[in-house]
Amino acid sequence: MIASIFNKTRPFNYVIIATLLLVAFVLYSFSHVTFTGWKGILYGSFYFIAIAASCLLVNFISLKNTLTRNNNYAILLFFIFLMFFPTIFKNKNILISNFLLLLSLRRLISLKSMKNTKEKIFDASFWIFLAALFHFWSILYIFLVFISIILHVSRDYKNWVIPGIALFSVAILFFIFNTISENALLEDIFNKTYISFNFTYFENIYQNIALAVFSSIGFLFFISMIMTLNTKSMNMKTSYKKIIFSFLLGLAIYTISADKNNSCLAFSLAPLAIMGANFIENQENKIIKEGTLYILFSLGLLFFVSQL
């Protein structure tokens, strides 16, 4: 039934996702007393908007660039993966940084049209460097910019300089605000620049299990995408390669991030959702398709409830 509902892009599907997302966000916020008072409610509203906007961006990227067929599997899977790691709901820096990286990914994938390439490279680089101000190691996404340049416009040397111009632009904005805040921003950035391979951060066993299950699902979808890449049309292969590299970079950010926790996996959720949508689309057996989504949704619900 789930596969049947989301196998087409319907307005009702967005209502379902928005309602479920709001319920999950409110339940987790109340359970962990994340937001209190009017100021807390305003912050909570901002966080929810950032999450909802991220969901819509994932849906837009997958459909606008025909990375998936005319369905809503990608946005559904993105929501399910959020349920695996509900700590994302209260991590404002991760939420903002991930949203900015999705804006960057959108511009990079649209490079395949070969229109306004310099503007798109600048925009993508600008969003990435801006995202790094909220979560420093999201700066690794700049590799995706250079990968995109190699795939599309490597012959024009000017394209290789554009990320540097974007960096300079963000640096100017940063130092202006840093001066206003009396060097508080600079100190905060420096505190997040170190690398950590400490994976003993789990607050409870359910976070550990959720990570283990997510890793297995991620491996399945990743291998499926690699195995089916050659079946994609020539003009779409570069877009799928960017999704694959985006997923790997998301895992790299999680691996080396300071103050590591499961919410750092947020950077890998969007590309994994798109790869997962492709996996489900390729299943001709309706029972397997429905079963896969029922299992994933059940796991997401289980891990969400266990972490309340």
Tab-separated table of N, CA and C in Angstrom, residues 6 58 62-63 67-69 71-78 81 221 224-225 232 240 269-283 289 292-293 296:
chain	number	residue	atom	x	y	z
A	6	PHE	N	2.845	6.203	-2.927
A	6	PHE	CA	3.938	7.101	-3.275
A	6	PHE	C	4.534	6.827	-4.654
A	58	VAL	N	15.047	17.656	-1.399
A	58	VAL	CA	15.367	16.293	-1.842
A	58	VAL	C	14.393	15.864	-2.932
A	62	SER	N	15.450	15.234	-6.963
A	62	SER	CA	15.233	13.923	-7.581
A	62	SER	C	14.300	14.004	-8.789
A	63	LEU	N	13.256	14.830	-8.702
A	63	LEU	CA	12.273	14.905	-9.787
A	63	LEU	C	12.706	15.859	-10.892
A	67	LEU	N	16.254	12.093	-11.580
A	67	LEU	CA	17.059	11.075	-10.900
A	67	LEU	C	16.181	9.915	-10.453
A	68	THR	N	14.904	10.188	-10.312
A	68	THR	CA	13.915	9.146	-10.056
A	68	THR	C	12.778	9.347	-11.050
A	69	ARG	N	11.929	8.335	-11.153
A	69	ARG	CA	10.765	8.483	-12.015
A	69	ARG	C	9.739	9.374	-11.324
A	71	ASN	N	7.667	9.814	-9.037
A	71	ASN	CA	7.149	9.286	-7.775
A	71	ASN	C	7.725	10.066	-6.608
A	72	ASN	N	7.258	9.740	-5.423
A	72	ASN	CA	7.714	10.423	-4.202
A	72	ASN	C	8.479	9.495	-3.270
A	73	TYR	N	9.141	8.497	-3.815
A	73	TYR	CA	9.900	7.566	-2.984
A	73	TYR	C	11.067	8.251	-2.275
A	74	ALA	N	11.713	9.192	-2.964
A	74	ALA	CA	12.894	9.842	-2.395
A	74	ALA	C	12.541	10.629	-1.128
A	75	ILE	N	11.488	11.426	-1.177
A	75	ILE	CA	11.106	12.221	-0.010
A	75	ILE	C	10.616	11.319	1.121
A	76	LEU	N	9.951	10.214	0.770
A	76	LEU	CA	9.499	9.252	1.786
A	76	LEU	C	10.688	8.620	2.487
A	77	LEU	N	11.680	8.187	1.726
A	77	LEU	CA	12.864	7.554	2.317
A	77	LEU	C	13.671	8.552	3.140
A	78	PHE	N	13.737	9.786	2.689
A	78	PHE	CA	14.442	10.812	3.459
A	78	PHE	C	13.783	10.985	4.826
A	81	PHE	N	14.614	7.929	7.026
A	81	PHE	CA	15.981	7.976	7.549
A	81	PHE	C	16.116	9.008	8.664
A	221	PHE	N	21.801	-0.137	-0.816
A	221	PHE	CA	21.413	0.859	-1.817
A	221	PHE	C	22.615	1.344	-2.615
A	224	SER	N	23.640	-1.379	-5.063
A	224	SER	CA	22.626	-1.435	-6.109
A	224	SER	C	22.831	-0.328	-7.129
A	225	MET	N	23.152	0.876	-6.654
A	225	MET	CA	23.387	1.995	-7.560
A	225	MET	C	24.633	1.766	-8.407
A	232	LYS	N	22.090	3.192	-16.904
A	232	LYS	CA	21.535	4.538	-17.013
A	232	LYS	C	21.928	5.152	-18.353
A	240	TYR	N	24.182	10.740	-11.585
A	240	TYR	CA	24.199	9.661	-10.606
A	240	TYR	C	25.575	9.522	-9.949
A	269	LEU	N	21.979	11.408	4.103
A	269	LEU	CA	20.593	10.930	3.969
A	269	LEU	C	19.973	11.238	2.612
A	270	ALA	N	20.177	12.446	2.093
A	270	ALA	CA	19.560	12.830	0.815
A	270	ALA	C	20.046	11.966	-0.353
A	271	PRO	N	21.371	11.829	-0.552
A	271	PRO	CA	21.814	10.968	-1.652
A	271	PRO	C	21.400	9.521	-1.457
A	272	LEU	N	21.382	9.047	-0.201
A	272	LEU	CA	20.967	7.665	0.048
A	272	LEU	C	19.480	7.488	-0.262
A	273	ALA	N	18.676	8.507	0.034
A	273	ALA	CA	17.249	8.443	-0.268
A	273	ALA	C	17.017	8.339	-1.777
A	274	ILE	N	17.806	9.071	-2.550
A	274	ILE	CA	17.682	9.022	-4.011
A	274	ILE	C	18.140	7.660	-4.541
A	275	MET	N	19.232	7.143	-4.001
A	275	MET	CA	19.688	5.812	-4.405
A	275	MET	C	18.670	4.754	-4.004
A	276	GLY	N	18.076	4.910	-2.816
A	276	GLY	CA	17.063	3.968	-2.357
A	276	GLY	C	15.822	4.005	-3.226
A	277	ALA	N	15.441	5.210	-3.673
A	277	ALA	CA	14.283	5.348	-4.560
A	277	ALA	C	14.523	4.601	-5.872
A	278	ASN	N	15.750	4.680	-6.381
A	278	ASN	CA	16.100	3.938	-7.598
A	278	ASN	C	16.026	2.431	-7.365
A	279	PHE	N	16.487	2.006	-6.202
A	279	PHE	CA	16.427	0.575	-5.862
A	279	PHE	C	14.983	0.083	-5.859
A	280	ILE	N	14.090	0.838	-5.252
A	280	ILE	CA	12.683	0.443	-5.169
A	280	ILE	C	12.029	0.467	-6.546
A	281	GLU	N	12.355	1.475	-7.345
A	281	GLU	CA	11.810	1.567	-8.694
A	281	GLU	C	12.178	0.354	-9.541
A	282	ASN	N	13.376	-0.158	-9.321
A	282	ASN	CA	13.867	-1.278	-10.133
A	282	ASN	C	13.261	-2.618	-9.742
A	283	GLN	N	12.521	-2.655	-8.645
A	283	GLN	CA	11.891	-3.903	-8.211
A	283	GLN	C	10.583	-4.115	-8.975
A	289	LYS	N	8.614	-4.725	-3.492
A	289	LYS	CA	8.577	-3.258	-3.406
A	289	LYS	C	7.816	-2.803	-2.160
A	292	THR	N	9.687	-3.934	1.096
A	292	THR	CA	10.860	-3.113	1.399
A	292	THR	C	10.458	-1.827	2.119
A	293	LEU	N	9.432	-1.166	1.598
A	293	LEU	CA	8.994	0.089	2.210
A	293	LEU	C	8.351	-0.134	3.578
A	296	LEU	N	11.245	-0.761	6.027
A	296	LEU	CA	11.981	0.467	6.307
A	296	LEU	C	11.167	1.407	7.192
